[in-house]
Amino acid sequence: MEPTTTTPRPEQDRQRFDAEAVAAELEPLGASEVLRWAFDQFGQNLYIACSLQKTSSVMVHLATEINPRARFFYLDTDVLFPETYETRDRLAERFGVEFERWHNISLQEQAERYGDRLWKSDPDACCRLRKVEPMREALSTVDCWVSGIRREDSKTRAGTPKFAWDKRFNLWKINPLADWTERDVWNHLNENNVPYNPLHDQGYPSIGCTHCTRPVVPGQDSRDGRWSGSGKTECGIN
Ligand code: SF4
């Protein structure tokens, strides 16, 4: 899917909900109930982001149970693992969904403009080009997006509400799995026999691009394998 022109969002969109009140209302609800509320409010203007990690598998399963026409997308940095593309295809086949692909300039064009291995020389710039910009384009087409982040993921995600205005991308954001534990995720996948990224079974609790993701050893945090040794912890999306 090619990027489109970003149009400014009307101020009344942001005033449509009292974010804190809605987040409090959604807090005791389960993930399916939160998703159902989101579909009721936003319909086809709800866009579900998929990193094609384990929580994406949960989300595709839950969302398609409620709305078989649920819309999903992923950011193709062109340097995802083969296992990640295979997971996309297995989920698409099992649940009959399409993952809309958003991307930016080719790796060759990036190298010509910014030099080889931008992910080494300036990973923030690389993430901005290959993730944040296509994300901004994708989200400019809808009113609310769904993320699979969990409070357990990291200290920076510990305060994640289930519903909020996303200032960075200028639309509503919903986090139905915010209060799920690691065990909740695996129980759900196993009990429902949902396909998931096989790298999770090979020491990768968190999976991003090939250049910036390493397996972790026992005792390390789940996101310690991302941008390992660089001090960077997020790509700028969540
Ligand atoms: S995770 Fe690494 S390769 Fe992927 S966009 Fe960010 S810096 Fe570039």
GROMACS .gro file of C-alpha atoms and ligand atoms in nm:
model
  246
    1MET     CA    1   0.000   0.000   0.000
    2GLU     CA    2   0.144   0.334  -0.101
    3PRO     CA    3   0.152   0.630   0.138
    4THR     CA    4  -0.120   0.891   0.091
    5THR     CA    5  -0.128   1.262   0.161
    6THR     CA    6  -0.181   1.345   0.529
    7THR     CA    7  -0.476   1.575   0.594
    8PRO     CA    8  -0.513   1.774   0.918
    9ARG     CA    9  -0.761   1.622   1.163
   10PRO     CA   10  -1.052   1.840   1.283
   11GLU     CA   11  -1.032   1.948   1.648
   12GLN     CA   12  -1.377   1.801   1.718
   13ASP     CA   13  -1.232   1.452   1.665
   14ARG     CA   14  -1.024   1.500   1.978
   15GLN     CA   15  -1.324   1.626   2.173
   16ARG     CA   16  -1.541   1.332   2.084
   17PHE     CA   17  -1.455   1.144   2.404
   18ASP     CA   18  -1.346   1.219   2.757
   19ALA     CA   19  -1.039   0.995   2.730
   20GLU     CA   20  -0.985   0.943   3.102
   21ALA     CA   21  -1.350   0.861   3.166
   22VAL     CA   22  -1.361   0.612   2.879
   23ALA     CA   23  -1.032   0.454   2.987
   24ALA     CA   24  -1.175   0.409   3.339
   25GLU     CA   25  -1.491   0.256   3.194
   26LEU     CA   26  -1.291   0.012   2.979
   27GLU     CA   27  -1.036  -0.078   3.246
   28PRO     CA   28  -1.232  -0.366   3.407
   29LEU     CA   29  -1.341  -0.507   3.070
   30GLY     CA   30  -1.178  -0.799   2.892
   31ALA     CA   31  -0.995  -0.754   2.562
   32SER     CA   32  -1.289  -0.878   2.352
   33GLU     CA   33  -1.527  -0.636   2.521
   34VAL     CA   34  -1.285  -0.350   2.466
   35LEU     CA   35  -1.255  -0.442   2.098
   36ARG     CA   36  -1.632  -0.471   2.067
   37TRP     CA   37  -1.669  -0.121   2.211
   38ALA     CA   38  -1.409   0.007   1.965
   39PHE     CA   39  -1.584  -0.150   1.665
   40ASP     CA   40  -1.915  -0.001   1.783
   41GLN     CA   41  -1.762   0.345   1.807
   42PHE     CA   42  -1.534   0.351   1.503
   43GLY     CA   43  -1.658   0.080   1.267
   44GLN     CA   44  -1.430   0.041   0.966
   45ASN     CA   45  -1.233   0.347   1.077
   46LEU     CA   46  -1.061   0.125   1.330
   47TYR     CA   47  -0.722   0.003   1.210
   48ILE     CA   48  -0.538  -0.279   1.389
   49ALA     CA   49  -0.158  -0.255   1.383
   50CYS     CA   50   0.023  -0.587   1.357
   51SER     CA   51   0.390  -0.635   1.433
   52LEU     CA   52   0.328  -1.005   1.368
   53GLN     CA   53   0.456  -1.094   1.712
   54LYS     CA   54   0.256  -1.304   1.960
   55THR     CA   55   0.012  -1.030   2.060
   56SER     CA   56  -0.075  -0.970   1.694
   57SER     CA   57  -0.180  -1.334   1.672
   58VAL     CA   58  -0.406  -1.285   1.976
   59MET     CA   59  -0.549  -0.966   1.831
   60VAL     CA   60  -0.627  -1.115   1.491
   61HIS     CA   61  -0.807  -1.403   1.658
   62LEU     CA   62  -1.011  -1.184   1.896
   63ALA     CA   63  -1.094  -0.916   1.639
   64THR     CA   64  -1.211  -1.153   1.366
   65GLU     CA   65  -1.437  -1.331   1.615
   66ILE     CA   66  -1.617  -1.000   1.669
   67ASN     CA   67  -1.589  -0.848   1.322
   68PRO     CA   68  -1.488  -1.067   1.027
   69ARG     CA   69  -1.429  -0.746   0.829
   70ALA     CA   70  -1.179  -0.606   1.082
   71ARG     CA   71  -0.897  -0.415   0.914
   72PHE     CA   72  -0.530  -0.499   0.982
   73PHE     CA   73  -0.204  -0.344   0.867
   74TYR     CA   74   0.169  -0.388   0.912
   75LEU     CA   75   0.476  -0.179   0.849
   76ASP     CA   76   0.710  -0.351   0.610
   77THR     CA   77   1.060  -0.221   0.677
   78ASP     CA   78   1.194  -0.464   0.414
   79VAL     CA   79   1.419  -0.610   0.684
   80LEU     CA   80   1.171  -0.823   0.875
   81PHE     CA   81   1.258  -1.185   0.950
   82PRO     CA   82   1.141  -1.453   0.703
   83GLU     CA   83   0.952  -1.608   0.997
   84THR     CA   84   0.760  -1.282   1.037
   85TYR     CA   85   0.642  -1.282   0.675
   86GLU     CA   86   0.550  -1.649   0.711
   87THR     CA   87   0.348  -1.568   1.024
   88ARG     CA   88   0.162  -1.299   0.829
   89ASP     CA   89   0.070  -1.556   0.565
   90ARG     CA   90  -0.033  -1.824   0.814
   91LEU     CA   91  -0.260  -1.582   1.002
   92ALA     CA   92  -0.408  -1.455   0.675
   93GLU     CA   93  -0.491  -1.807   0.568
   94ARG     CA   94  -0.627  -1.924   0.902
   95PHE     CA   95  -0.848  -1.621   0.967
   96GLY     CA   96  -0.923  -1.511   0.610
   97VAL     CA   97  -0.785  -1.160   0.659
   98GLU     CA   98  -0.566  -0.927   0.458
   99PHE     CA   99  -0.276  -0.740   0.614
  100GLU     CA  100  -0.246  -0.405   0.438
  101ARG     CA  101   0.120  -0.326   0.377
  102TRP     CA  102   0.267   0.019   0.446
  103HIS     CA  103   0.625   0.103   0.362
  104ASN     CA  104   0.862   0.378   0.259
  105ILE     CA  105   1.158   0.416   0.022
  106SER     CA  106   1.356   0.107  -0.081
  107LEU     CA  107   1.670   0.002   0.102
  108GLN     CA  108   1.872   0.097  -0.204
  109GLU     CA  109   1.728   0.447  -0.211
  110GLN     CA  110   1.790   0.481   0.162
  111ALA     CA  111   2.154   0.378   0.115
  112GLU     CA  112   2.199   0.628  -0.168
  113ARG     CA  113   2.048   0.913   0.032
  114TYR     CA  114   2.172   0.838   0.383
  115GLY     CA  115   2.454   0.587   0.346
  116ASP     CA  116   2.480   0.216   0.402
  117ARG     CA  117   2.364   0.072   0.733
  118LEU     CA  118   2.164   0.369   0.859
  119TRP     CA  119   2.034   0.133   1.129
  120LYS     CA  120   2.389   0.136   1.268
  121SER     CA  121   2.487   0.498   1.211
  122ASP     CA  122   2.154   0.653   1.317
  123PRO     CA  123   1.887   0.401   1.424
  124ASP     CA  124   1.644   0.676   1.523
  125ALA     CA  125   1.657   0.816   1.169
  126CYS     CA  126   1.619   0.467   1.025
  127CYS     CA  127   1.312   0.395   1.242
  128ARG     CA  128   1.169   0.734   1.150
  129LEU     CA  129   1.202   0.654   0.779
  130ARG     CA  130   1.105   0.291   0.778
  131LYS     CA  131   0.845   0.282   1.058
  132VAL     CA  132   0.722   0.619   1.184
  133GLU     CA  133   0.659   0.784   0.846
  134PRO     CA  134   0.464   0.493   0.697
  135MET     CA  135   0.277   0.461   1.026
  136ARG     CA  136   0.176   0.827   1.007
  137GLU     CA  137   0.050   0.774   0.653
  138ALA     CA  138  -0.144   0.462   0.749
  139LEU     CA  139  -0.308   0.629   1.048
  140SER     CA  140  -0.404   0.941   0.856
  141THR     CA  141  -0.674   0.729   0.687
  142VAL     CA  142  -0.864   0.628   1.007
  143ASP     CA  143  -0.996   0.762   1.341
  144CYS     CA  144  -0.858   0.508   1.587
  145TRP     CA  145  -0.582   0.249   1.590
  146VAL     CA  146  -0.535  -0.064   1.796
  147SER     CA  147  -0.201  -0.161   1.948
  148GLY     CA  148  -0.100  -0.488   2.111
  149ILE     CA  149   0.127  -0.332   2.373
  150ARG     CA  150   0.107  -0.454   2.732
  151ARG     CA  151   0.200  -0.286   3.061
  152GLU     CA  152   0.425  -0.580   3.136
  153ASP     CA  153   0.638  -0.519   2.823
  154SER     CA  154   0.866  -0.258   2.980
  155LYS     CA  155   0.885   0.020   3.240
  156THR     CA  156   0.798   0.276   2.973
  157ARG     CA  157   0.475   0.092   2.897
  158ALA     CA  158   0.373   0.031   3.259
  159GLY     CA  159   0.118   0.313   3.265
  160THR     CA  160  -0.051   0.228   2.934
  161PRO     CA  161  -0.426   0.309   2.947
  162LYS     CA  162  -0.675   0.104   2.747
  163PHE     CA  163  -0.790   0.415   2.562
  164ALA     CA  164  -0.621   0.750   2.497
  165TRP     CA  165  -0.569   1.028   2.247
  166ASP     CA  166  -0.246   0.956   2.060
  167LYS     CA  167  -0.075   1.295   2.039
  168ARG     CA  168   0.203   1.169   1.817
  169PHE     CA  169  -0.024   1.049   1.538
  170ASN     CA  170  -0.324   1.265   1.616
  171LEU     CA  171  -0.602   1.008   1.655
  172TRP     CA  172  -0.752   0.775   1.916
  173LYS     CA  173  -0.558   0.471   2.030
  174ILE     CA  174  -0.686   0.161   2.201
  175ASN     CA  175  -0.479  -0.100   2.386
  176PRO     CA  176  -0.707  -0.399   2.457
  177LEU     CA  177  -0.423  -0.618   2.587
  178ALA     CA  178  -0.276  -0.354   2.820
  179ASP     CA  179  -0.341  -0.564   3.133
  180TRP     CA  180  -0.256  -0.904   2.984
  181THR     CA  181   0.033  -1.097   3.133
  182GLU     CA  182   0.281  -1.309   2.939
  183ARG     CA  183   0.098  -1.614   3.069
  184ASP     CA  184  -0.238  -1.478   2.947
  185VAL     CA  185  -0.094  -1.441   2.597
  186TRP     CA  186   0.049  -1.792   2.580
  187ASN     CA  187  -0.258  -1.950   2.736
  188HIS     CA  188  -0.474  -1.782   2.474
  189LEU     CA  189  -0.255  -1.888   2.183
  190ASN     CA  190  -0.221  -2.245   2.302
  191GLU     CA  191  -0.584  -2.297   2.403
  192ASN     CA  192  -0.704  -2.168   2.066
  193ASN     CA  193  -0.425  -2.317   1.855
  194VAL     CA  194  -0.351  -1.978   1.701
  195PRO     CA  195  -0.045  -1.954   1.469
  196TYR     CA  196   0.234  -1.738   1.610
  197ASN     CA  197   0.582  -1.624   1.513
  198PRO     CA  198   0.814  -1.926   1.563
  199LEU     CA  199   1.102  -1.698   1.665
  200HIS     CA  200   0.934  -1.673   2.006
  201ASP     CA  201   1.037  -2.037   2.058
  202GLN     CA  202   1.398  -1.958   1.963
  203GLY     CA  203   1.485  -1.703   2.233
  204TYR     CA  204   1.318  -1.395   2.084
  205PRO     CA  205   1.053  -1.263   2.323
  206SER     CA  206   1.033  -0.939   2.120
  207ILE     CA  207   1.078  -0.932   1.742
  208GLY     CA  208   1.152  -0.638   1.513
  209CYS     CA  209   1.388  -0.596   1.217
  210THR     CA  210   1.668  -0.845   1.146
  211HIS     CA  211   1.941  -0.583   1.195
  212CYS     CA  212   1.818  -0.472   1.537
  213THR     CA  213   1.682  -0.782   1.708
  214ARG     CA  214   1.880  -1.040   1.903
  215PRO     CA  215   1.768  -1.335   2.113
  216VAL     CA  216   1.787  -1.284   2.490
  217VAL     CA  217   1.927  -1.510   2.758
  218PRO     CA  218   1.738  -1.619   3.073
  219GLY     CA  219   1.718  -1.333   3.321
  220GLN     CA  220   1.713  -1.056   3.060
  221ASP     CA  221   1.400  -0.844   3.009
  222SER     CA  222   1.182  -0.930   2.712
  223ARG     CA  223   1.283  -0.620   2.515
  224ASP     CA  224   1.656  -0.642   2.592
  225GLY     CA  225   1.713  -0.798   2.249
  226ARG     CA  226   1.588  -0.488   2.067
  227TRP     CA  227   1.861  -0.234   1.964
  228SER     CA  228   2.084  -0.422   2.204
  229GLY     CA  229   2.369  -0.209   2.343
  230SER     CA  230   2.248   0.116   2.183
  231GLY     CA  231   2.034   0.258   2.467
  232LYS     CA  232   1.739   0.282   2.227
  233THR     CA  233   1.421   0.119   2.361
  234GLU     CA  234   1.137   0.219   2.127
  235CYS     CA  235   1.102   0.279   1.754
  236GLY     CA  236   0.879   0.584   1.799
  237ILE     CA  237   0.541   0.427   1.733
  238ASN     CA  238   0.413   0.334   2.080
  239SF4     S1  239   1.442  -0.145   1.390
  239SF4    FE1  240   1.647  -0.113   1.297
  239SF4     S2  241   1.632  -0.167   1.079
  239SF4    FE2  242   1.423  -0.148   1.164
  239SF4     S3  243   1.364   0.057   1.112
  239SF4    FE3  244   1.449   0.068   1.320
  239SF4     S4  245   1.671   0.107   1.300
  239SF4    FE4  246   1.589   0.050   1.095
   0.00000   0.00000   0.00000
